[in-house]
């Protein structure tokens, strides 16, 4: 249930949208498996297997969506192999090698013939919408995947009031200062993974993995011109994560205190799902608030977001000062 990554976006707080309204927006873009000649397809799928017709899971002002993408696996080397064999047969028939146009046509023909036999892989990406606090969060480590999800969101919801997260202090500057002092901000501790990189030509980089972050070592690297580009942290001994310069939060993991906090009275999978979702959203909501405070708060927090439109480019990931 727990998201592993947080790509952060802003919505009006509160955002007055119901699960029924969201269902109406998403339904025309529901996922359907690609046909025999489509390389890929995408759409919205049910967040829960036991409710296949519902594209929205709602609980206590929180919404959960599921983006699904399907892609046919047809290696280029296989297409090339069959195309060459077909070209050799054609050369024997006509007495000369096929030209560029014929080769393009042969390749297209071979691709269309092989597609129905190709394997398909599916990728599901979850979206959490906190209507009360104005968060839209995509569980994606890859920027390309997040772009796909945002693109379908904008296509599905006309005038989507999606905004970027802008904080007062740059995460790079903040993380560098925390390493220099050897202490995290209030409520956070520093873990044993980090990456320091020089912005100068050559991009000299030092990575620590599972290694004690000695303050003197950090000071030496920082005085040499390096800046912190990734930092593993723990919030209130409850959630560990890695912070990045773009404010994308990666490698999220609930710690033992939360793993033991599940509802022991849950009688079935539905109740367990409800309990886990409630716990996750409550904890991450508080963690995000503390993290924004640690970065000096948000810029323009009282301003309204400009609506995103289908013809607009996909909204970029979180922008920082």
Short mmCIF file of C-alpha atoms in Angstrom, two decimals:
data_model
loop_
_atom_site.label_atom_id
_atom_site.label_comp_id
_atom_site.label_asym_id
_atom_site.label_seq_id
_atom_site.Cartn_x
_atom_site.Cartn_y
_atom_site.Cartn_z
CA UNK A 1 0.00 0.00 0.00
CA UNK A 2 2.72 2.49 0.92
CA UNK A 3 3.92 4.71 -1.91
CA UNK A 4 7.61 4.26 -2.62
CA UNK A 5 8.08 7.64 -4.29
CA UNK A 6 6.40 11.03 -4.08
CA UNK A 7 6.24 13.34 -7.09
CA UNK A 8 4.58 16.38 -5.51
CA UNK A 9 2.03 18.73 -7.06
CA UNK A 10 -0.30 21.33 -5.65
CA UNK A 11 -4.09 21.66 -5.84
CA UNK A 12 -6.35 24.25 -4.18
CA UNK A 13 -6.80 23.51 -0.47
CA UNK A 14 -9.42 22.32 0.01
CA UNK A 15 -10.27 20.99 -3.44
CA UNK A 16 -14.01 20.42 -3.61
CA UNK A 17 -14.32 17.36 -5.80
CA UNK A 18 -16.28 14.19 -5.05
CA UNK A 19 -15.45 10.61 -5.91
CA UNK A 20 -18.48 10.50 -8.21
CA UNK A 21 -17.30 13.56 -10.13
CA UNK A 22 -13.81 12.12 -10.45
CA UNK A 23 -15.29 8.83 -11.71
CA UNK A 24 -17.17 10.73 -14.45
CA UNK A 25 -13.97 12.49 -15.51
CA UNK A 26 -11.89 9.31 -15.63
CA UNK A 27 -14.44 6.91 -17.15
CA UNK A 28 -13.99 8.07 -20.80
CA UNK A 29 -10.28 7.33 -20.40
CA UNK A 30 -10.55 3.95 -18.71
CA UNK A 31 -7.84 1.47 -19.60
CA UNK A 32 -8.52 -1.03 -22.38
CA UNK A 33 -5.95 -3.60 -23.54
CA UNK A 34 -4.34 -2.70 -26.86
CA UNK A 35 -5.42 -4.49 -30.00
CA UNK A 36 -3.14 -6.63 -32.14
CA UNK A 37 -1.60 -3.69 -34.02
CA UNK A 38 -1.09 -1.24 -31.12
CA UNK A 39 2.35 -1.09 -29.56
CA UNK A 40 1.07 0.52 -26.35
CA UNK A 41 -2.06 1.69 -24.59
CA UNK A 42 -2.83 3.55 -21.37
CA UNK A 43 -5.77 4.58 -19.22
CA UNK A 44 -7.26 4.55 -15.73
CA UNK A 45 -7.74 1.24 -13.92
CA UNK A 46 -9.47 0.25 -10.69
CA UNK A 47 -7.27 0.88 -7.61
CA UNK A 48 -8.79 -2.21 -5.98
CA UNK A 49 -9.23 -5.60 -7.61
CA UNK A 50 -12.51 -6.29 -5.85
CA UNK A 51 -14.13 -3.15 -7.33
CA UNK A 52 -13.25 -3.40 -11.04
CA UNK A 53 -15.83 -0.81 -12.14
CA UNK A 54 -14.69 1.90 -9.73
CA UNK A 55 -11.79 4.02 -10.96
CA UNK A 56 -11.66 6.00 -7.71
CA UNK A 57 -11.10 4.81 -4.16
CA UNK A 58 -12.21 7.45 -1.63
CA UNK A 59 -11.84 7.59 2.14
CA UNK A 60 -11.89 10.56 4.56
CA UNK A 61 -11.22 13.22 1.93
CA UNK A 62 -8.45 11.18 0.28
CA UNK A 63 -8.66 9.75 -3.25
CA UNK A 64 -6.62 6.97 -4.82
CA UNK A 65 -6.35 6.53 -8.60
CA UNK A 66 -4.50 3.96 -10.73
CA UNK A 67 -2.80 4.77 -14.04
CA UNK A 68 -2.14 1.69 -16.18
CA UNK A 69 0.11 1.43 -19.21
CA UNK A 70 0.57 -1.62 -21.43
CA UNK A 71 3.39 -2.05 -23.91
CA UNK A 72 4.11 -4.80 -26.42
CA UNK A 73 7.57 -6.31 -26.19
CA UNK A 74 8.90 -6.59 -29.73
CA UNK A 75 12.70 -6.37 -29.75
CA UNK A 76 14.19 -4.40 -32.63
CA UNK A 77 16.69 -7.21 -33.22
CA UNK A 78 13.83 -9.64 -33.93
CA UNK A 79 12.19 -7.23 -36.39
CA UNK A 80 15.55 -6.70 -38.10
CA UNK A 81 16.17 -10.45 -38.35
CA UNK A 82 12.81 -11.14 -40.01
CA UNK A 83 13.10 -8.09 -42.25
CA UNK A 84 16.51 -9.19 -43.57
CA UNK A 85 15.16 -12.66 -44.32
CA UNK A 86 12.17 -11.16 -46.14
CA UNK A 87 14.49 -8.80 -48.06
CA UNK A 88 16.68 -11.72 -49.19
CA UNK A 89 13.61 -13.52 -50.56
CA UNK A 90 12.49 -10.39 -52.37
CA UNK A 91 15.96 -9.87 -53.86
CA UNK A 92 15.91 -13.41 -55.23
CA UNK A 93 12.49 -12.84 -56.78
CA UNK A 94 13.18 -9.48 -58.42
CA UNK A 95 16.87 -9.89 -59.17
CA UNK A 96 18.11 -6.83 -57.28
CA UNK A 97 18.31 -5.61 -53.69
CA UNK A 98 15.27 -3.81 -52.25
CA UNK A 99 15.59 -0.03 -52.09
CA UNK A 100 14.99 2.13 -49.03
CA UNK A 101 11.28 2.48 -49.67
CA UNK A 102 10.86 -1.28 -50.08
CA UNK A 103 12.86 -1.90 -46.89
CA UNK A 104 10.64 0.49 -44.93
CA UNK A 105 7.55 -1.26 -46.27
CA UNK A 106 9.02 -4.67 -45.44
CA UNK A 107 9.83 -3.55 -41.89
CA UNK A 108 6.31 -2.22 -41.36
CA UNK A 109 4.83 -5.44 -42.75
CA UNK A 110 7.02 -7.60 -40.50
CA UNK A 111 6.18 -5.48 -37.44
CA UNK A 112 2.43 -5.77 -38.05
CA UNK A 113 2.75 -9.54 -38.50
CA UNK A 114 4.78 -10.01 -35.31
CA UNK A 115 2.78 -7.71 -33.01
CA UNK A 116 -0.05 -10.21 -32.34
CA UNK A 117 2.58 -12.68 -31.14
CA UNK A 118 4.43 -10.18 -28.93
CA UNK A 119 4.30 -10.34 -25.14
CA UNK A 120 2.64 -7.49 -23.25
CA UNK A 121 3.80 -5.96 -19.98
CA UNK A 122 1.69 -3.74 -17.75
CA UNK A 123 2.84 -1.00 -15.42
CA UNK A 124 0.57 0.44 -12.73
CA UNK A 125 1.26 3.84 -11.19
CA UNK A 126 -0.79 5.09 -8.25
CA UNK A 127 -1.96 8.66 -7.69
CA UNK A 128 -2.95 10.00 -4.27
CA UNK A 129 -5.09 13.14 -4.04
CA UNK A 130 -5.42 14.82 -0.66
CA UNK A 131 -8.48 17.01 -1.23
CA UNK A 132 -8.32 18.59 2.22
CA UNK A 133 -4.71 19.76 2.07
CA UNK A 134 -4.33 20.25 -1.67
CA UNK A 135 -1.80 17.54 -2.57
CA UNK A 136 -1.63 15.49 -5.75
CA UNK A 137 1.10 12.88 -5.45
CA UNK A 138 2.34 10.41 -8.09
CA UNK A 139 4.13 7.25 -6.98
CA UNK A 140 6.83 7.31 -9.66
CA UNK A 141 10.62 7.40 -9.45
CA UNK A 142 10.97 8.11 -13.17
CA UNK A 143 10.21 11.56 -14.51
CA UNK A 144 9.07 10.03 -17.80
CA UNK A 145 6.45 7.90 -16.03
CA UNK A 146 5.24 10.91 -14.02
CA UNK A 147 4.91 12.87 -17.28
CA UNK A 148 2.67 10.13 -18.71
CA UNK A 149 0.42 10.21 -15.66
CA UNK A 150 0.20 14.00 -15.62
CA UNK A 151 -0.59 14.01 -19.32
CA UNK A 152 -3.57 11.69 -18.87
CA UNK A 153 -4.74 13.64 -15.81
CA UNK A 154 -4.82 16.85 -17.83
CA UNK A 155 -6.57 15.06 -20.69
CA UNK A 156 -9.16 13.56 -18.34
CA UNK A 157 -9.89 16.62 -16.18
CA UNK A 158 -10.54 19.84 -18.06
CA UNK A 159 -9.21 22.94 -16.29
CA UNK A 160 -7.30 20.81 -13.79
CA UNK A 161 -5.96 23.30 -11.18
CA UNK A 162 -2.58 21.59 -10.96
CA UNK A 163 0.36 23.61 -9.67
CA UNK A 164 4.01 23.14 -8.77
CA UNK A 165 5.48 23.15 -5.28
CA UNK A 166 7.75 26.14 -4.71
CA UNK A 167 9.69 26.36 -1.47
CA UNK A 168 11.61 29.26 0.01
CA UNK A 169 14.93 27.47 0.40
CA UNK A 170 16.53 25.33 -2.26
CA UNK A 171 16.68 21.66 -1.21
CA UNK A 172 20.29 21.55 -2.42
CA UNK A 173 21.29 24.45 -0.15
CA UNK A 174 19.30 23.03 2.76
CA UNK A 175 20.69 19.49 2.43
CA UNK A 176 24.24 20.86 2.13
CA UNK A 177 23.78 22.91 5.30
CA UNK A 178 22.36 19.95 7.20
CA UNK A 179 25.38 17.85 6.25
CA UNK A 180 27.71 20.68 7.24
CA UNK A 181 26.13 20.91 10.69
CA UNK A 182 25.75 17.17 11.08
CA UNK A 183 22.12 17.58 12.13
CA UNK A 184 18.80 17.44 10.33
CA UNK A 185 16.04 20.01 10.80
CA UNK A 186 13.50 19.68 13.61
CA UNK A 187 11.81 16.28 13.49
CA UNK A 188 14.33 14.76 11.06
CA UNK A 189 17.54 12.78 11.43
CA UNK A 190 20.22 12.18 8.83
CA UNK A 191 20.78 8.59 7.68
CA UNK A 192 23.83 6.99 6.10
CA UNK A 193 23.30 7.58 2.36
CA UNK A 194 24.19 10.78 0.54
CA UNK A 195 25.65 12.09 -2.69
CA UNK A 196 27.80 15.20 -3.05
CA UNK A 197 28.59 16.65 -6.45
CA UNK A 198 30.63 19.55 -7.71
CA UNK A 199 28.75 21.95 -10.03
CA UNK A 200 32.05 22.76 -11.72
CA UNK A 201 33.13 21.20 -14.98
CA UNK A 202 33.70 17.48 -14.54
CA UNK A 203 30.93 17.00 -11.97
CA UNK A 204 33.19 15.33 -9.41
CA UNK A 205 30.92 13.12 -7.29
CA UNK A 206 31.23 11.35 -3.95
CA UNK A 207 28.61 8.84 -2.78
CA UNK A 208 28.13 7.35 0.67
CA UNK A 209 26.01 4.22 0.95
CA UNK A 210 25.38 2.69 4.37
CA UNK A 211 28.31 4.72 5.67
CA UNK A 212 28.55 7.01 8.69
CA UNK A 213 28.43 10.63 7.52
CA UNK A 214 31.39 12.06 9.39
CA UNK A 215 30.94 15.81 9.85
CA UNK A 216 34.59 16.57 9.09
CA UNK A 217 34.46 14.55 5.88
CA UNK A 218 31.31 16.39 4.84
CA UNK A 219 32.92 19.76 5.65
CA UNK A 220 35.99 18.93 3.57
CA UNK A 221 33.90 18.00 0.52
CA UNK A 222 31.64 21.03 0.87
CA UNK A 223 34.58 23.44 1.30
CA UNK A 224 35.99 21.92 -1.91
CA UNK A 225 32.86 23.13 -3.71
CA UNK A 226 30.60 20.08 -3.64
CA UNK A 227 26.86 20.30 -2.92
CA UNK A 228 24.48 17.68 -1.57
CA UNK A 229 22.31 16.20 -4.33
CA UNK A 230 20.70 13.30 -2.45
CA UNK A 231 20.22 12.76 1.25
CA UNK A 232 18.68 9.86 3.16
CA UNK A 233 16.64 11.01 6.15
CA UNK A 234 14.17 9.72 8.73
CA UNK A 235 11.13 11.64 9.95
CA UNK A 236 10.20 11.27 13.64
CA UNK A 237 11.54 7.69 13.71
CA UNK A 238 8.49 6.75 11.62
CA UNK A 239 9.30 7.09 7.90
CA UNK A 240 12.64 6.93 6.07
CA UNK A 241 13.18 8.45 2.62
CA UNK A 242 15.67 10.06 0.24
CA UNK A 243 15.33 13.75 -0.63
CA UNK A 244 16.43 15.03 -4.07
CA UNK A 245 17.07 18.53 -5.50
CA UNK A 246 13.76 18.51 -7.42
CA UNK A 247 11.84 17.83 -4.20
CA UNK A 248 10.99 14.37 -5.47
CA UNK A 249 10.99 12.04 -2.46
CA UNK A 250 12.26 8.52 -3.11
CA UNK A 251 12.75 5.19 -1.32
CA UNK A 252 9.97 5.81 1.20
CA UNK A 253 9.70 3.11 3.85
CA UNK A 254 7.54 2.98 6.99
CA UNK A 255 9.56 1.96 10.02
CA UNK A 256 8.67 -0.67 12.58
CA UNK A 257 6.60 1.66 14.74
CA UNK A 258 4.19 2.14 11.82
CA UNK A 259 4.26 -1.47 10.67
CA UNK A 260 2.99 -2.39 14.12
CA UNK A 261 0.31 0.32 14.02
CA UNK A 262 -1.98 -1.48 11.58
CA UNK A 263 -5.53 -2.15 12.67
CA UNK A 264 -5.44 -5.50 14.54
CA UNK A 265 -9.25 -5.74 14.36
CA UNK A 266 -9.37 -5.79 10.54
CA UNK A 267 -11.49 -8.77 9.54
CA UNK A 268 -10.79 -8.91 5.81
CA UNK A 269 -8.77 -7.45 2.94
CA UNK A 270 -11.14 -4.49 2.54
CA UNK A 271 -10.73 -3.43 6.14
CA UNK A 272 -6.96 -3.91 5.98
CA UNK A 273 -6.80 -1.79 2.82
CA UNK A 274 -8.82 0.97 4.49
CA UNK A 275 -6.61 0.87 7.56
CA UNK A 276 -3.35 0.92 5.60
CA UNK A 277 -4.50 3.76 3.33
CA UNK A 278 -5.65 5.84 6.29
CA UNK A 279 -2.36 5.29 8.09
CA UNK A 280 -0.22 6.08 5.04
CA UNK A 281 -2.03 9.27 4.07
CA UNK A 282 -2.11 10.57 7.65
CA UNK A 283 1.62 10.00 8.17
CA UNK A 284 2.73 11.35 4.80
CA UNK A 285 0.48 14.39 5.16
CA UNK A 286 2.23 15.29 8.42
CA UNK A 287 5.68 14.47 7.06
CA UNK A 288 5.20 16.71 4.01
CA UNK A 289 4.09 19.57 6.23
CA UNK A 290 7.20 19.25 8.39
CA UNK A 291 9.45 18.96 5.35
CA UNK A 292 8.06 22.12 3.78
CA UNK A 293 8.59 23.93 7.10
CA UNK A 294 12.20 22.70 7.13
CA UNK A 295 12.66 24.27 3.69
CA UNK A 296 11.33 27.63 4.80
CA UNK A 297 7.72 27.07 3.79
CA UNK A 298 6.04 27.48 0.42
CA UNK A 299 6.22 30.53 -1.77
CA UNK A 300 2.92 32.12 -2.75
CA UNK A 301 0.93 29.69 -0.61
CA UNK A 302 -2.09 31.96 -0.76
CA UNK A 303 -2.20 32.12 -4.55
CA UNK A 304 -4.56 30.12 -6.74
CA UNK A 305 -3.15 27.58 -9.18
CA UNK A 306 -3.58 28.17 -12.87
CA UNK A 307 -5.66 25.41 -14.47
CA UNK A 308 -3.83 22.93 -16.67
CA UNK A 309 -5.40 22.24 -20.05
CA UNK A 310 -5.12 19.28 -22.37
CA UNK A 311 -3.29 21.33 -24.99
CA UNK A 312 -0.72 22.51 -22.47
CA UNK A 313 2.55 20.74 -22.00
CA UNK A 314 2.75 18.25 -19.13
CA UNK A 315 3.24 20.01 -15.83
CA UNK A 316 6.91 19.87 -14.81
CA UNK A 317 7.86 18.23 -11.57
CA UNK A 318 8.20 20.23 -8.39
CA UNK A 319 10.05 23.51 -8.94
CA UNK A 320 12.21 24.95 -6.19
CA UNK A 321 13.60 28.38 -5.55
#
